[in-house]
CSV table of C-alpha atoms in Angstrom, one decimal:
chain,number,residue,atom,x,y,z
A,68,ASP,CA,-52.3,13.9,-32.2
A,69,GLN,CA,-55.3,11.8,-31.2
A,70,GLN,CA,-55.0,8.6,-33.4
A,71,VAL,CA,-58.2,7.1,-31.9
A,72,LYS,CA,-61.2,9.3,-31.5
A,73,GLN,CA,-64.5,9.0,-29.8
A,74,ASN,CA,-66.4,12.1,-30.7
A,75,SER,CA,-69.4,11.6,-28.5
A,76,PRO,CA,-68.4,12.1,-24.8
A,77,SER,CA,-71.8,10.9,-23.7
A,78,LEU,CA,-74.8,9.0,-24.9
A,79,SER,CA,-78.2,8.2,-23.3
A,80,VAL,CA,-80.4,5.4,-24.5
A,81,GLN,CA,-83.7,3.9,-23.3
A,82,GLU,CA,-83.6,0.5,-21.8
A,83,GLY,CA,-84.3,-2.2,-24.3
A,84,ARG,CA,-83.2,-0.1,-27.3
A,85,ILE,CA,-80.0,-0.3,-29.3
A,86,SER,CA,-76.9,1.6,-28.1
A,87,ILE,CA,-74.4,2.5,-30.8
A,88,LEU,CA,-71.0,3.8,-29.8
A,89,ASN,CA,-68.6,5.1,-32.5
A,90,CYS,CA,-64.9,5.3,-32.8
A,91,ASP,CA,-62.7,6.7,-35.6
A,92,TYR,CA,-59.0,6.1,-36.1
A,93,THR,CA,-56.4,7.8,-38.3
A,94,ASN,CA,-53.5,5.2,-38.3
A,95,SER,CA,-53.9,2.7,-41.1
A,96,MET,CA,-51.3,0.5,-39.5
A,97,PHE,CA,-53.7,-0.5,-36.7
A,98,ASP,CA,-54.7,-4.2,-37.2
A,99,TYR,CA,-56.6,-5.0,-34.0
A,100,PHE,CA,-59.3,-3.2,-32.2
A,101,LEU,CA,-60.8,-3.6,-28.8
A,102,TRP,CA,-63.6,-2.2,-26.7
A,103,TYR,CA,-63.2,-1.8,-22.9
A,104,LYS,CA,-65.9,-1.0,-20.4
A,105,LYS,CA,-65.3,0.9,-17.2
A,106,TYR,CA,-67.4,1.3,-14.1
A,107,PRO,CA,-66.6,4.1,-11.6
A,108,ALA,CA,-63.8,3.3,-9.2
A,109,GLU,CA,-62.8,0.2,-11.2
A,110,GLY,CA,-60.3,-0.6,-13.9
A,111,PRO,CA,-61.4,-1.0,-17.5
A,112,THR,CA,-62.4,-4.5,-18.4
A,113,PHE,CA,-62.2,-6.1,-21.9
A,114,LEU,CA,-65.5,-6.4,-23.7
A,115,ILE,CA,-65.0,-7.4,-27.3
A,116,SER,CA,-62.4,-7.2,-30.1
A,117,ILE,CA,-62.0,-7.4,-33.8
A,118,SER,CA,-59.2,-8.1,-36.1
A,119,SER,CA,-58.7,-6.0,-39.2
A,120,ILE,CA,-59.3,-9.0,-41.4
A,121,LYS,CA,-62.9,-9.1,-40.3
A,122,ASP,CA,-65.8,-6.6,-40.6
A,123,LYS,CA,-68.0,-7.9,-37.8
A,124,ASN,CA,-67.6,-9.8,-34.5
A,125,GLU,CA,-70.5,-10.8,-32.2
A,126,ASP,CA,-70.6,-11.8,-28.6
A,127,GLY,CA,-74.1,-12.1,-27.2
A,128,ARG,CA,-75.7,-8.6,-27.0
A,129,PHE,CA,-72.5,-7.0,-28.2
A,130,THR,CA,-71.4,-6.6,-31.8
A,131,VAL,CA,-68.5,-4.7,-33.2
A,132,PHE,CA,-68.4,-3.5,-36.8
A,133,LEU,CA,-65.3,-2.4,-38.6
A,134,ASN,CA,-65.2,-0.3,-41.7
A,135,LYS,CA,-61.5,-0.2,-42.7
A,136,SER,CA,-62.0,2.1,-45.7
A,137,ALA,CA,-63.7,4.7,-43.5
A,138,LYS,CA,-61.3,4.0,-40.6
A,139,HIS,CA,-64.4,3.6,-38.4
A,140,LEU,CA,-65.6,1.1,-35.9
A,141,SER,CA,-68.8,0.9,-33.9
A,142,LEU,CA,-70.1,-1.1,-30.9
A,143,HIS,CA,-73.7,-2.1,-30.9
A,144,ILE,CA,-75.4,-3.2,-27.7
A,145,VAL,CA,-78.8,-4.8,-28.2
A,146,PRO,CA,-80.9,-4.7,-26.1
A,147,SER,CA,-79.4,-2.2,-23.8
A,148,GLN,CA,-79.7,-2.9,-20.1
A,149,PRO,CA,-79.2,-0.7,-17.0
A,150,GLY,CA,-76.0,-2.6,-16.2
A,151,ASP,CA,-74.5,-1.4,-19.5
A,152,SER,CA,-74.3,2.2,-18.0
A,153,ALA,CA,-70.5,2.8,-18.0
A,154,VAL,CA,-67.7,4.5,-19.8
A,155,TYR,CA,-66.7,2.7,-23.0
A,156,PHE,CA,-63.2,3.0,-24.5
A,157,CYS,CA,-62.2,1.9,-27.9
A,158,ALA,CA,-58.5,1.0,-28.4
A,159,ALA,CA,-56.3,-0.1,-31.2
A,160,LEU,CA,-52.9,-1.7,-31.8
A,161,ASN,CA,-50.7,-3.1,-34.5
A,162,PHE,CA,-49.2,-6.5,-34.0
A,163,GLY,CA,-45.5,-6.4,-33.2
A,164,ASN,CA,-46.2,-3.4,-31.0
A,165,GLU,CA,-48.0,-4.3,-27.8
A,166,LYS,CA,-49.0,-0.7,-27.0
A,167,LEU,CA,-52.7,0.0,-27.0
A,168,THR,CA,-53.9,3.5,-28.2
A,169,PHE,CA,-57.1,4.4,-26.4
A,170,GLY,CA,-59.8,6.8,-27.4
A,171,THR,CA,-61.2,9.4,-25.0
A,172,GLY,CA,-64.2,7.3,-24.0
A,173,THR,CA,-68.0,7.6,-24.2
A,174,ARG,CA,-70.2,7.6,-21.1
A,175,LEU,CA,-73.2,5.5,-21.8
A,176,THR,CA,-76.3,6.0,-19.6
A,177,ILE,CA,-79.2,3.5,-20.0
A,178,ILE,CA,-82.5,5.1,-18.9
A,179,PRO,CA,-84.9,2.6,-17.2
B,199,ASP,CA,-55.5,-13.3,-4.5
B,200,ALA,CA,-55.2,-14.0,-8.1
B,201,GLY,CA,-55.2,-11.1,-10.6
B,202,ILE,CA,-53.7,-7.6,-10.7
B,203,THR,CA,-53.6,-5.3,-7.7
B,204,GLN,CA,-52.6,-1.8,-7.1
B,205,SER,CA,-51.6,0.1,-4.0
B,206,PRO,CA,-52.4,2.5,-2.5
B,207,ARG,CA,-55.9,3.0,-3.9
B,208,TYR,CA,-55.9,6.6,-2.9
B,209,LYS,CA,-52.9,8.9,-2.2
B,210,ILE,CA,-52.6,12.6,-1.4
B,211,THR,CA,-49.2,14.2,-1.6
B,212,GLU,CA,-47.5,17.5,-1.9
B,213,THR,CA,-45.7,19.1,-4.8
B,214,GLY,CA,-42.1,18.0,-4.9
B,215,ARG,CA,-42.5,14.8,-3.0
B,216,GLN,CA,-41.5,11.4,-4.3
B,217,VAL,CA,-44.4,9.0,-4.7
B,218,THR,CA,-44.3,5.3,-5.7
B,219,LEU,CA,-47.4,3.5,-6.9
B,220,MET,CA,-47.3,-0.3,-6.7
B,221,CYS,CA,-48.6,-2.9,-9.1
B,222,HIS,CA,-48.6,-6.6,-8.7
B,223,GLN,CA,-49.9,-9.4,-11.0
B,224,THR,CA,-50.2,-13.1,-10.3
B,225,TRP,CA,-50.6,-14.4,-13.9
B,226,SER,CA,-46.9,-14.2,-14.8
B,227,HIS,CA,-47.8,-12.1,-17.8
B,228,SER,CA,-44.9,-10.9,-19.7
B,229,TYR,CA,-46.2,-7.4,-20.5
B,230,MET,CA,-47.1,-4.7,-18.0
B,231,PHE,CA,-48.3,-1.2,-18.5
B,232,TRP,CA,-48.9,2.0,-16.7
B,233,TYR,CA,-51.6,4.4,-17.9
B,234,ARG,CA,-53.1,7.6,-16.6
B,235,GLN,CA,-56.7,8.6,-17.1
B,236,ASP,CA,-57.6,12.3,-17.4
B,237,LEU,CA,-60.8,14.0,-18.6
B,238,GLY,CA,-60.7,14.6,-22.3
B,239,HIS,CA,-57.6,12.4,-22.8
B,240,GLY,CA,-58.9,8.9,-22.1
B,241,LEU,CA,-56.2,6.5,-21.1
B,242,ARG,CA,-52.6,7.5,-22.0
B,243,LEU,CA,-49.7,5.1,-21.8
B,244,ILE,CA,-46.9,6.3,-19.5
B,245,TYR,CA,-44.4,3.3,-19.5
B,246,TYR,CA,-44.6,-0.3,-20.4
B,247,SER,CA,-42.4,-3.4,-19.9
B,248,ALA,CA,-42.1,-6.4,-22.1
B,249,ALA,CA,-40.3,-8.5,-19.5
B,250,ALA,CA,-38.3,-8.2,-16.3
B,251,ASP,CA,-35.5,-5.6,-16.7
B,252,ILE,CA,-37.0,-4.4,-20.0
B,253,THR,CA,-38.9,-1.1,-20.0
B,254,ASP,CA,-39.9,1.5,-22.6
B,255,LYS,CA,-41.5,4.9,-22.7
B,256,GLY,CA,-45.1,5.4,-23.7
B,257,GLU,CA,-46.9,8.5,-24.8
B,258,VAL,CA,-46.4,10.6,-21.6
B,259,PRO,CA,-43.3,9.4,-19.7
B,260,ASP,CA,-41.9,12.7,-18.5
B,261,GLY,CA,-41.7,13.0,-14.7
B,262,TYR,CA,-42.1,9.2,-14.2
B,263,VAL,CA,-39.6,6.4,-13.5
B,264,VAL,CA,-40.3,2.6,-13.6
B,265,SER,CA,-38.5,-0.5,-12.8
B,266,ARG,CA,-39.2,-4.2,-13.2
B,267,SER,CA,-36.8,-6.4,-11.3
B,268,LYS,CA,-39.4,-9.2,-11.0
B,269,THR,CA,-42.0,-10.3,-13.5
B,270,GLU,CA,-44.9,-9.8,-11.2
B,271,ASN,CA,-44.1,-6.2,-10.0
B,272,PHE,CA,-44.0,-3.0,-11.9
B,273,PRO,CA,-43.8,0.1,-9.6
B,274,LEU,CA,-44.2,3.6,-10.9
B,275,THR,CA,-42.4,6.4,-9.2
B,276,LEU,CA,-43.0,10.1,-9.5
B,277,GLU,CA,-39.6,11.5,-8.5
B,278,SER,CA,-40.9,15.0,-7.7
B,279,ALA,CA,-44.6,15.2,-7.9
B,280,THR,CA,-46.3,18.1,-9.7
B,281,ARG,CA,-50.0,19.2,-9.7
B,282,SER,CA,-50.3,18.2,-13.4
B,283,GLN,CA,-49.7,14.6,-12.2
B,284,THR,CA,-53.0,14.6,-10.3
B,285,SER,CA,-54.8,11.8,-12.1
B,286,VAL,CA,-56.1,8.2,-11.8
B,287,TYR,CA,-53.4,5.7,-12.6
B,288,PHE,CA,-54.0,2.2,-13.9
B,289,CYS,CA,-51.7,-0.7,-14.2
B,290,ALA,CA,-52.3,-3.5,-16.7
B,291,SER,CA,-50.8,-6.7,-17.8
B,292,SER,CA,-51.1,-9.0,-20.9
B,293,GLU,CA,-49.8,-12.2,-22.4
B,294,LEU,CA,-47.1,-12.1,-25.0
B,295,GLN,CA,-48.2,-11.4,-28.5
B,296,GLY,CA,-51.2,-13.3,-29.7
B,297,LEU,CA,-54.5,-12.7,-31.5
B,298,ASN,CA,-56.2,-12.1,-28.1
B,299,ASN,CA,-54.3,-9.0,-27.0
B,300,GLU,CA,-56.5,-8.3,-24.1
B,301,GLN,CA,-55.0,-6.3,-21.3
B,302,PHE,CA,-56.1,-6.8,-17.8
B,303,PHE,CA,-56.4,-3.7,-15.6
B,304,GLY,CA,-56.0,-3.1,-11.9
B,305,PRO,CA,-58.5,-1.1,-10.0
B,306,GLY,CA,-56.6,2.1,-10.2
B,307,THR,CA,-54.9,4.6,-7.8
B,308,ARG,CA,-56.3,8.0,-7.5
B,309,LEU,CA,-53.4,10.4,-6.9
B,310,THR,CA,-53.9,14.0,-5.8
B,311,VAL,CA,-50.9,16.4,-5.7
B,312,LEU,CA,-51.5,19.5,-3.7
């Protein structure tokens, strides 16, 4: 039972354009969401997060949007740069339970 | 070096052998985690630990054993390796509960079971 889903295994975007990565979840008890970025042969690194009490969080070129009624979150990268090419994982947890539930990942390729 | 390290980075073993993957963190984080990454499954939690001598099962614990005698170390043992345990294994650590629940990951161990 995949509680966190990333339905697009891969995405290609032109450099300078907007990249939008999507994530859906089924567990309404999740109250915190995170995005991780992973380069080949490295561990995932934290990118940005959002609490369920918010609907948007920005950090430079990265913005995460949360739509609780649709159980959907998205990561926007503007403008996309070649260094953004990586696998992106969304993850969720509920407070009081430190276990993260990860999605299957989306491989983003930025085309120069 | 500060941070979280894993050893070995690569390991090839045979079915039935015992293998131990090491994880060490220098931040004194309370929580430590073991994940495996497989195509089509993303990262799945194997075991985690809230503190020294406290461990609990994750999503896919079968075939694995963990221990945490010291806060900074969290070894993962495959008691009798199987081919289905061929995977990339990541260790992670985090602070005790807080709004910023970021987990810090090690570089991973690529394990091949022949």
